[in-house]
mmCIF file of C-alpha atoms in Angstrom:
data_model
loop_
_atom_site.group_PDB
_atom_site.id
_atom_site.type_symbol
_atom_site.label_atom_id
_atom_site.label_comp_id
_atom_site.label_asym_id
_atom_site.label_seq_id
_atom_site.Cartn_x
_atom_site.Cartn_y
_atom_site.Cartn_z
ATOM 1 C CA MET C 208 0.000 0.000 0.000
ATOM 2 C CA VAL C 209 1.203 3.513 -0.744
ATOM 3 C CA SER C 210 0.609 6.453 1.567
ATOM 4 C CA VAL C 211 2.807 9.248 0.166
ATOM 5 C CA ALA C 212 3.533 10.431 -3.344
ATOM 6 C CA LEU C 213 5.333 13.023 -5.405
ATOM 7 C CA VAL C 214 4.116 14.808 -8.503
ATOM 8 C CA VAL C 215 6.905 16.812 -10.128
ATOM 9 C CA LYS C 216 6.495 19.100 -13.136
ATOM 10 C CA LEU C 217 9.567 19.636 -15.325
ATOM 11 C CA VAL C 218 9.667 22.179 -18.143
ATOM 12 C CA ALA C 219 12.582 21.782 -20.526
ATOM 13 C CA LYS C 220 14.408 24.816 -21.805
ATOM 14 C CA PRO C 221 14.167 25.295 -25.566
ATOM 15 C CA GLY C 222 16.414 22.901 -27.415
ATOM 16 C CA VAL C 223 16.925 20.375 -24.603
ATOM 17 C CA GLU C 224 13.549 18.621 -24.678
ATOM 18 C CA GLY C 225 15.136 15.469 -26.106
ATOM 19 C CA GLU C 226 17.849 15.481 -23.472
ATOM 20 C CA LEU C 227 15.254 15.629 -20.690
ATOM 21 C CA ALA C 228 13.212 12.857 -22.319
ATOM 22 C CA GLY C 229 16.352 10.710 -22.492
ATOM 23 C CA PHE C 230 17.166 11.387 -18.855
ATOM 24 C CA LEU C 231 13.692 10.271 -17.817
ATOM 25 C CA GLU C 232 13.906 7.133 -19.952
ATOM 26 C CA GLY C 233 17.177 6.251 -18.227
ATOM 27 C CA ALA C 234 15.712 6.966 -14.790
ATOM 28 C CA LEU C 235 13.085 4.244 -15.206
ATOM 29 C CA GLU C 236 15.614 1.454 -14.647
ATOM 30 C CA LEU C 237 16.946 3.182 -11.530
ATOM 31 C CA ALA C 238 13.448 3.693 -10.130
ATOM 32 C CA ASN C 239 12.537 0.064 -10.808
ATOM 33 C CA ALA C 240 15.589 -1.010 -8.815
ATOM 34 C CA GLU C 241 14.443 0.915 -5.734
ATOM 35 C CA GLU C 242 12.743 -1.494 -3.376
ATOM 36 C CA GLY C 243 10.698 1.274 -1.737
ATOM 37 C CA THR C 244 9.372 2.788 -4.986
ATOM 38 C CA PRO C 245 6.473 0.645 -6.230
ATOM 39 C CA VAL C 246 5.134 3.370 -8.538
ATOM 40 C CA TRP C 247 7.226 5.582 -10.849
ATOM 41 C CA MET C 248 5.944 7.139 -14.050
ATOM 42 C CA ALA C 249 7.254 9.796 -16.391
ATOM 43 C CA LEU C 250 4.682 11.538 -18.559
ATOM 44 C CA ARG C 251 4.907 14.124 -21.311
ATOM 45 C CA SER C 252 2.000 16.540 -21.723
ATOM 46 C CA ASP C 253 3.473 18.694 -24.509
ATOM 47 C CA PRO C 254 6.814 18.982 -26.311
ATOM 48 C CA ALA C 255 8.527 20.704 -23.374
ATOM 49 C CA THR C 256 6.493 19.661 -20.303
ATOM 50 C CA PHE C 257 7.179 16.436 -18.432
ATOM 51 C CA TRP C 258 5.794 15.027 -15.202
ATOM 52 C CA ILE C 259 7.161 12.498 -12.745
ATOM 53 C CA VAL C 260 4.612 10.699 -10.581
ATOM 54 C CA ASP C 261 5.835 8.308 -7.943
ATOM 55 C CA ALA C 262 4.381 6.772 -4.804
ATOM 56 C CA PHE C 263 5.841 5.153 -1.712
ATOM 57 C CA PRO C 264 4.714 3.094 1.289
ATOM 58 C CA GLY C 265 5.862 5.838 3.671
ATOM 59 C CA ALA C 266 7.966 8.907 4.273
ATOM 60 C CA ASP C 267 11.157 6.889 4.819
ATOM 61 C CA GLU C 268 10.925 5.295 1.382
ATOM 62 C CA ARG C 269 10.151 8.649 -0.203
ATOM 63 C CA GLN C 270 13.219 10.175 1.427
ATOM 64 C CA ALA C 271 15.383 7.245 0.314
ATOM 65 C CA HIS C 272 14.193 7.882 -3.245
ATOM 66 C CA LEU C 273 14.954 11.596 -2.972
ATOM 67 C CA ASP C 274 18.421 10.779 -1.671
ATOM 68 C CA GLY C 275 18.968 8.140 -4.382
ATOM 69 C CA GLU C 276 20.664 8.109 -7.772
ATOM 70 C CA ILE C 277 17.906 9.745 -9.783
#
């Protein structure tokens, strides 16, 4: 069960939209490796706007994610 989540909006500067998309694609493997991160999604709502949505069982797991490699 999850009890805490993050929703993060990222807006790429002009010309680096592809770089940000690539970063997020690479982050998926890292997020999947985190035991305390059962939900991690990256979404794109327009050419420059991206969202990260992730959820955690508790505050400790969320903090471990924030302190992690991504």
